[in-house]
Amino acid sequence: MNTNKNSYTVIYTIVLVAIVATILALVSMGLKQKQQTNIEVEKQLSILSSANLAQDVKSAKDKNSYVQGEFAKYITEALVVNAKGEVVESCTEDITKSGAFKISIAEEYAKMRDIDAAKDEAAKESLINELRLPVFVCNMPDGGMRFILSAYGAGLWGPIWAYVAVKKEGTELSGAIFDHSSETPGLGGEIVTDKFRNQFVDKVIFDNGEICEIKVVKGGAKDPAHEVDALSGATITSTSVQKMLTQWFNYYKPYLQLIVDGSGNMPEPGIEVKEFEQDPEVIEL
Amino acid sequence: MESLNLFVKSIFVDNMIFAYFLGMCSFLAVSKNVKTAAGLGVAVIFVLGVTLPINYLLNKYLLSPGSLSWISPDLANVDLSFLSFIIFIAVIASFVQLVEMVVEKFSPSLYSSLGIFLPLIAVNCAILGASLFMQQKAFATLGLATCYGLGSGVGWFLAIVSIAAIREKITYSNIPKPLQGLGITFIIAGLMAIAFMGFMGINF
Amino acid sequence: MDKKIFTTPILKQNPITVLVLGICSALAVTVKLEPAIVMAISVTLVTGLSSFLISLIRKTIPNRIRIIVQLVVVAMFVILIEQILKAYVYDVSKQLSVYVGLIITNCIIMGRIEAFGLTEKPLPSLVDGLANGLGYGLILIVVAFFRELIGSGTLFGAQIIPQSWYAANGGAYLNNGLFIMPPMALILIGCLIWIQRSIQKEDK
């Protein structure tokens, strides 16, 4: 057979591409559901771990169903709040399908960068109004309550993000969890370790209507309420953590005030929740 | 400012060779003398500078989830991202082929100096790597993506030319026999990478 | 079948230390053992399967588009592996990130297809591909072993160096952070090549 003819080459290419594309499309469609679940479960696990729940995940036989079960058990409400502290959406069932769970914190972070770059106050104002921040309300096994907030920022090489659990009083953290996409393993990558994240327990973040910055300091933290040890050899990642938390807490500030006032998870029944029912498309997003 | 920052960063901090080890094969194989190294380096800059914007547009308007909605809103749920490897590599391979043919036809002198390196570039990890990093970093504009491509290319050029210069000098050194050639080249590259680590954290 | 097809690529003709192929994506995944092993398995599968498939259809491939056909076949296997990793070992696939995609441009694969798969029968090609993948994986695992042990004091994430040795707990030991950084991978491979060449010289 003459394999050098033009027509043969063209037909060969078409057939090859068709076969390859079919195989790939089939496999991709077949595995899509599983991949999506993995991504969801990872997020659920981060949210739970920030409140020190789902500790047995390593020994769990079926990681996915264990995490999904724990999530459904303890995370009882998901809220979307704006930068004024108003609850835009609230959801108490099927939280993985809620608007709060589907918010991409990366996109919200992009909005925050636009806000910082905005030239005039009016533009800034309207951008700030567009911010949507997720809050997860967690009912602890011991009867306590946690408000889980998120944060996202730039590390040394790529993005870093966090979930932090705020105690019921709204002023102190009860825990935090960090993750990253491409920090140096063993240096900046250490932000995922328990050693680093456990330092955030009992840190004061909100006092007298003002956000208190959690300072990441080199060579031994002295103030147990406001300082944590930086990671050795990873100055930039450490300061990025500090910057990220402060930035997000400042947008959460009005909402934190609500928590302090004791109405964090109870938006005035009526307006907001109704709005959410009238506008089902918002949930579908 | 952001694009300048990205450009400088991708040359020094996110250097394709010293930070990500991409394009190592040709980096080690074609770095025996400065002249050929520079030739390959220029070819890499050129191919990166062109394929990255192409792949950026493909990614934005074809591959990433929901990107087909510019054709019709019905297609908003189509996710073709599983095809990105194959599309990127096809763009790179066919572009390299195209350039090779064009250069051969219109500038035989350039072809004789550059042409032999072109086929090598299709399988240079730095080119595909840059496209994949571009997808991962999700640049906001075409300009940024182009800057990243050019910066990565210049970084690669810098790396290969400087190691070639060192290797030219090192032929006069007395190196243990089993370490000669490949072994010492790896170690030099390692030491150069340590030097490049000094740029970490640069910002404008 | 000739046993040598299987044994030579693993040590004597090791793709990394002797033939200098496929270093591109090799080094960045060697910080920890687990991703290194997954990478080794993935590359072995892709080299074996793509050599096998190309060898099966070798008589039908039009010579002019040979390279592109090879790239498409390799890319297909790589995408399959990527999708499977994402579905079944999500944590590891996150750590490997773009490096899975870079298997496509791993020179070992293209090198073996060109040198072996295109001319030999399917079964020997499969064996040759697998063996080369294993030879590559072996180096990856050796490098990762040292980098994880010395750099983080762990193996597979489990603490190996006793906690009481550390300076923080009153001992005198510190993890060597340099082993985690990219340059050390290059220097380690340089040393491996040195050792291997010294031993092989004695054999003769």
XYZ file of C-alpha atoms in Angstrom, chain A residues 1 3-6 8-9 12-13 16-17 19-20 23-24 27-28 31-32 34-35 38-39 42 63 161 179-181 184-187 190, chain C residues 31-32 57 59-65 68-69 72-73 75-76 79-80 82-91 94 152 177 180-182:
68
model
C 0.000 0.000 0.000
C 1.261 5.334 2.404
C 2.728 8.504 0.961
C -0.221 9.612 -1.148
C -1.857 12.887 -0.130
C -4.185 8.607 2.188
C -2.497 11.016 4.595
C -5.543 8.712 7.900
C -5.421 11.921 9.912
C -7.071 8.902 13.718
C -8.412 12.144 15.156
C -10.995 7.608 16.979
C -8.851 9.389 19.547
C -12.167 7.421 23.136
C -11.222 10.502 25.129
C -13.590 8.247 29.179
C -13.897 11.854 30.219
C -15.147 9.719 34.950
C -16.524 13.240 35.186
C -16.191 10.892 40.124
C -13.770 13.771 39.545
C -13.437 14.382 44.541
C -13.232 18.145 44.175
C -11.888 18.027 49.213
C -13.111 8.591 52.472
C -6.243 29.630 50.517
C -3.739 24.896 51.482
C -1.721 25.933 48.439
C -1.282 24.984 44.822
C 7.830 24.930 47.725
C 7.307 21.514 49.323
C 8.929 21.411 52.755
C 9.176 25.217 53.023
C 4.427 23.480 55.314
C 10.579 15.959 46.443
C 8.447 13.245 48.008
C -0.034 0.347 13.318
C 2.999 -0.138 8.646
C 0.036 2.148 8.083
C 1.513 5.419 9.332
C 2.260 7.892 6.543
C 5.887 8.864 6.955
C 5.305 12.592 6.540
C 3.048 12.989 9.544
C 2.301 14.124 14.792
C 0.722 10.672 14.793
C -1.392 12.168 19.212
C -1.132 8.572 20.372
C -1.151 12.451 24.217
C -4.175 10.160 24.191
C -4.939 12.173 28.963
C -6.379 8.781 29.868
C -4.593 12.020 33.888
C -8.343 11.438 33.933
C -7.949 8.196 35.857
C -5.609 9.795 38.409
C -8.068 12.637 38.927
C -10.889 10.194 39.514
C -9.164 7.644 41.727
C -6.107 9.205 43.423
C -7.097 12.850 43.513
C -4.574 13.884 46.168
C -3.000 17.473 42.652
C 12.001 16.356 55.382
C 16.237 22.300 53.473
C 13.871 20.153 48.995
C 14.929 22.893 46.609
C 15.175 22.142 42.891
